[in-house]
Amino acid sequence: MREINGVDKQKKLVQIVLDEKEVPQLIRDIEAMQFEDTKYKSREKFEYDRQVILETPWNVNVVLQNKTSKISVIIDLNLERNGIADVSCKRIFSALRALYKSSNKLDDNERAEVI
């Protein structure tokens, strides 16, 4: 999630889409997430999924072709496009939604709806 594969012009377009979807904030929240915040049964699986999601570079075609989709859908498509079939962001994003919905901040409540 931190890197974008592609030429400079494409990277700029992708960065605009990612900024609109508040990906920098999502990255910080995923990095801060603890095993206990999730429904994972295995700490190793949680750490593995989180690491793969954070370290998989963005494919410009996936992002630009799906820019109107929820970011969780784009991430799953991006993982698939990068040949990663054993990781889904479903549990991590479920935990993020729960975290955002329990927050007193209006921005967090809105963010829960768009991810």
PDB file of C-alpha atoms in Angstrom, residues 24-91:
ATOM      1  CA  PRO A  24      -2.516   7.295   4.192  1.00  0.00           C
ATOM      2  CA  GLN A  25      -4.809   7.289   7.250  1.00  0.00           C
ATOM      3  CA  LEU A  26      -5.809   3.671   6.602  1.00  0.00           C
ATOM      4  CA  ILE A  27      -2.146   2.668   6.436  1.00  0.00           C
ATOM      5  CA  ARG A  28      -1.473   4.282   9.819  1.00  0.00           C
ATOM      6  CA  ASP A  29      -4.540   2.604  11.326  1.00  0.00           C
ATOM      7  CA  ILE A  30      -3.620  -0.819   9.931  1.00  0.00           C
ATOM      8  CA  GLU A  31      -0.072  -0.435  11.244  1.00  0.00           C
ATOM      9  CA  ALA A  32      -1.417   0.461  14.695  1.00  0.00           C
ATOM     10  CA  MET A  33      -3.946  -2.372  14.720  1.00  0.00           C
ATOM     11  CA  GLN A  34      -3.466  -5.103  17.310  1.00  0.00           C
ATOM     12  CA  PHE A  35      -4.344  -8.799  17.038  1.00  0.00           C
ATOM     13  CA  GLU A  36      -6.889  -8.366  19.822  1.00  0.00           C
ATOM     14  CA  ASP A  37      -8.770  -5.794  17.703  1.00  0.00           C
ATOM     15  CA  THR A  38      -9.595  -8.418  15.078  1.00  0.00           C
ATOM     16  CA  LYS A  39     -11.521 -11.668  14.702  1.00  0.00           C
ATOM     17  CA  TYR A  40      -8.421 -13.588  13.621  1.00  0.00           C
ATOM     18  CA  LYS A  41      -7.899 -16.883  15.421  1.00  0.00           C
ATOM     19  CA  SER A  42      -4.164 -16.922  14.732  1.00  0.00           C
ATOM     20  CA  ARG A  43      -1.752 -14.120  15.546  1.00  0.00           C
ATOM     21  CA  GLU A  44       0.579 -15.393  12.796  1.00  0.00           C
ATOM     22  CA  LYS A  45      -2.147 -15.186  10.136  1.00  0.00           C
ATOM     23  CA  PHE A  46      -3.062 -11.669  11.268  1.00  0.00           C
ATOM     24  CA  GLU A  47       0.575 -10.518  11.111  1.00  0.00           C
ATOM     25  CA  TYR A  48       1.040 -12.179   7.715  1.00  0.00           C
ATOM     26  CA  ASP A  49      -2.127 -10.660   6.204  1.00  0.00           C
ATOM     27  CA  ARG A  50      -1.330  -7.219   7.578  1.00  0.00           C
ATOM     28  CA  GLN A  51       2.235  -7.356   6.260  1.00  0.00           C
ATOM     29  CA  VAL A  52       1.161  -8.534   2.792  1.00  0.00           C
ATOM     30  CA  ILE A  53      -1.567  -5.878   2.544  1.00  0.00           C
ATOM     31  CA  LEU A  54       0.815  -3.099   3.590  1.00  0.00           C
ATOM     32  CA  GLU A  55       3.756  -4.236   1.444  1.00  0.00           C
ATOM     33  CA  THR A  56       1.965  -5.133  -1.810  1.00  0.00           C
ATOM     34  CA  PRO A  57       2.545  -2.305  -4.310  1.00  0.00           C
ATOM     35  CA  TRP A  58      -0.415  -0.714  -6.058  1.00  0.00           C
ATOM     36  CA  ASN A  59      -1.085  -1.769  -9.629  1.00  0.00           C
ATOM     37  CA  VAL A  60      -2.046   1.402 -11.498  1.00  0.00           C
ATOM     38  CA  ASN A  61      -4.531  -0.397 -13.745  1.00  0.00           C
ATOM     39  CA  VAL A  62      -6.396  -1.919 -10.802  1.00  0.00           C
ATOM     40  CA  VAL A  63      -6.691   1.403  -8.989  1.00  0.00           C
ATOM     41  CA  LEU A  64      -7.670   3.481 -12.009  1.00  0.00           C
ATOM     42  CA  GLN A  65     -10.170   0.936 -13.378  1.00  0.00           C
ATOM     43  CA  ASN A  66     -11.874   0.577  -9.987  1.00  0.00           C
ATOM     44  CA  LYS A  67     -11.563   4.113  -8.631  1.00  0.00           C
ATOM     45  CA  THR A  68     -15.273   4.306  -7.758  1.00  0.00           C
ATOM     46  CA  SER A  69     -15.167   1.083  -5.713  1.00  0.00           C
ATOM     47  CA  LYS A  70     -14.636   0.871  -1.969  1.00  0.00           C
ATOM     48  CA  ILE A  71     -10.977   0.790  -1.001  1.00  0.00           C
ATOM     49  CA  SER A  72     -11.354  -2.690   0.508  1.00  0.00           C
ATOM     50  CA  VAL A  73     -12.509  -3.986  -2.904  1.00  0.00           C
ATOM     51  CA  ILE A  74      -9.613  -2.261  -4.643  1.00  0.00           C
ATOM     52  CA  ILE A  75      -7.141  -3.801  -2.198  1.00  0.00           C
ATOM     53  CA  ASP A  76      -8.525  -7.308  -2.752  1.00  0.00           C
ATOM     54  CA  LEU A  77      -8.355  -6.827  -6.548  1.00  0.00           C
ATOM     55  CA  ASN A  78      -4.829  -5.465  -6.221  1.00  0.00           C
ATOM     56  CA  LEU A  79      -3.732  -8.485  -4.180  1.00  0.00           C
ATOM     57  CA  GLU A  80      -5.302 -10.794  -6.748  1.00  0.00           C
ATOM     58  CA  ARG A  81      -3.593  -8.949  -9.635  1.00  0.00           C
ATOM     59  CA  ASN A  82      -0.262  -9.340  -7.826  1.00  0.00           C
ATOM     60  CA  GLY A  83      -0.788 -13.116  -7.617  1.00  0.00           C
ATOM     61  CA  ILE A  84      -1.646 -13.212  -3.919  1.00  0.00           C
ATOM     62  CA  ALA A  85      -4.563 -15.577  -3.390  1.00  0.00           C
ATOM     63  CA  ASP A  86      -4.188 -16.516   0.275  1.00  0.00           C
ATOM     64  CA  VAL A  87      -4.826 -13.041   1.718  1.00  0.00           C
ATOM     65  CA  SER A  88      -8.079 -11.117   1.972  1.00  0.00           C
ATOM     66  CA  CYS A  89      -8.487  -7.753   3.645  1.00  0.00           C
ATOM     67  CA  LYS A  90     -11.979  -8.675   4.892  1.00  0.00           C
ATOM     68  CA  ARG A  91     -11.083  -9.307   8.555  1.00  0.00           C
TER      69      ARG A  91
END
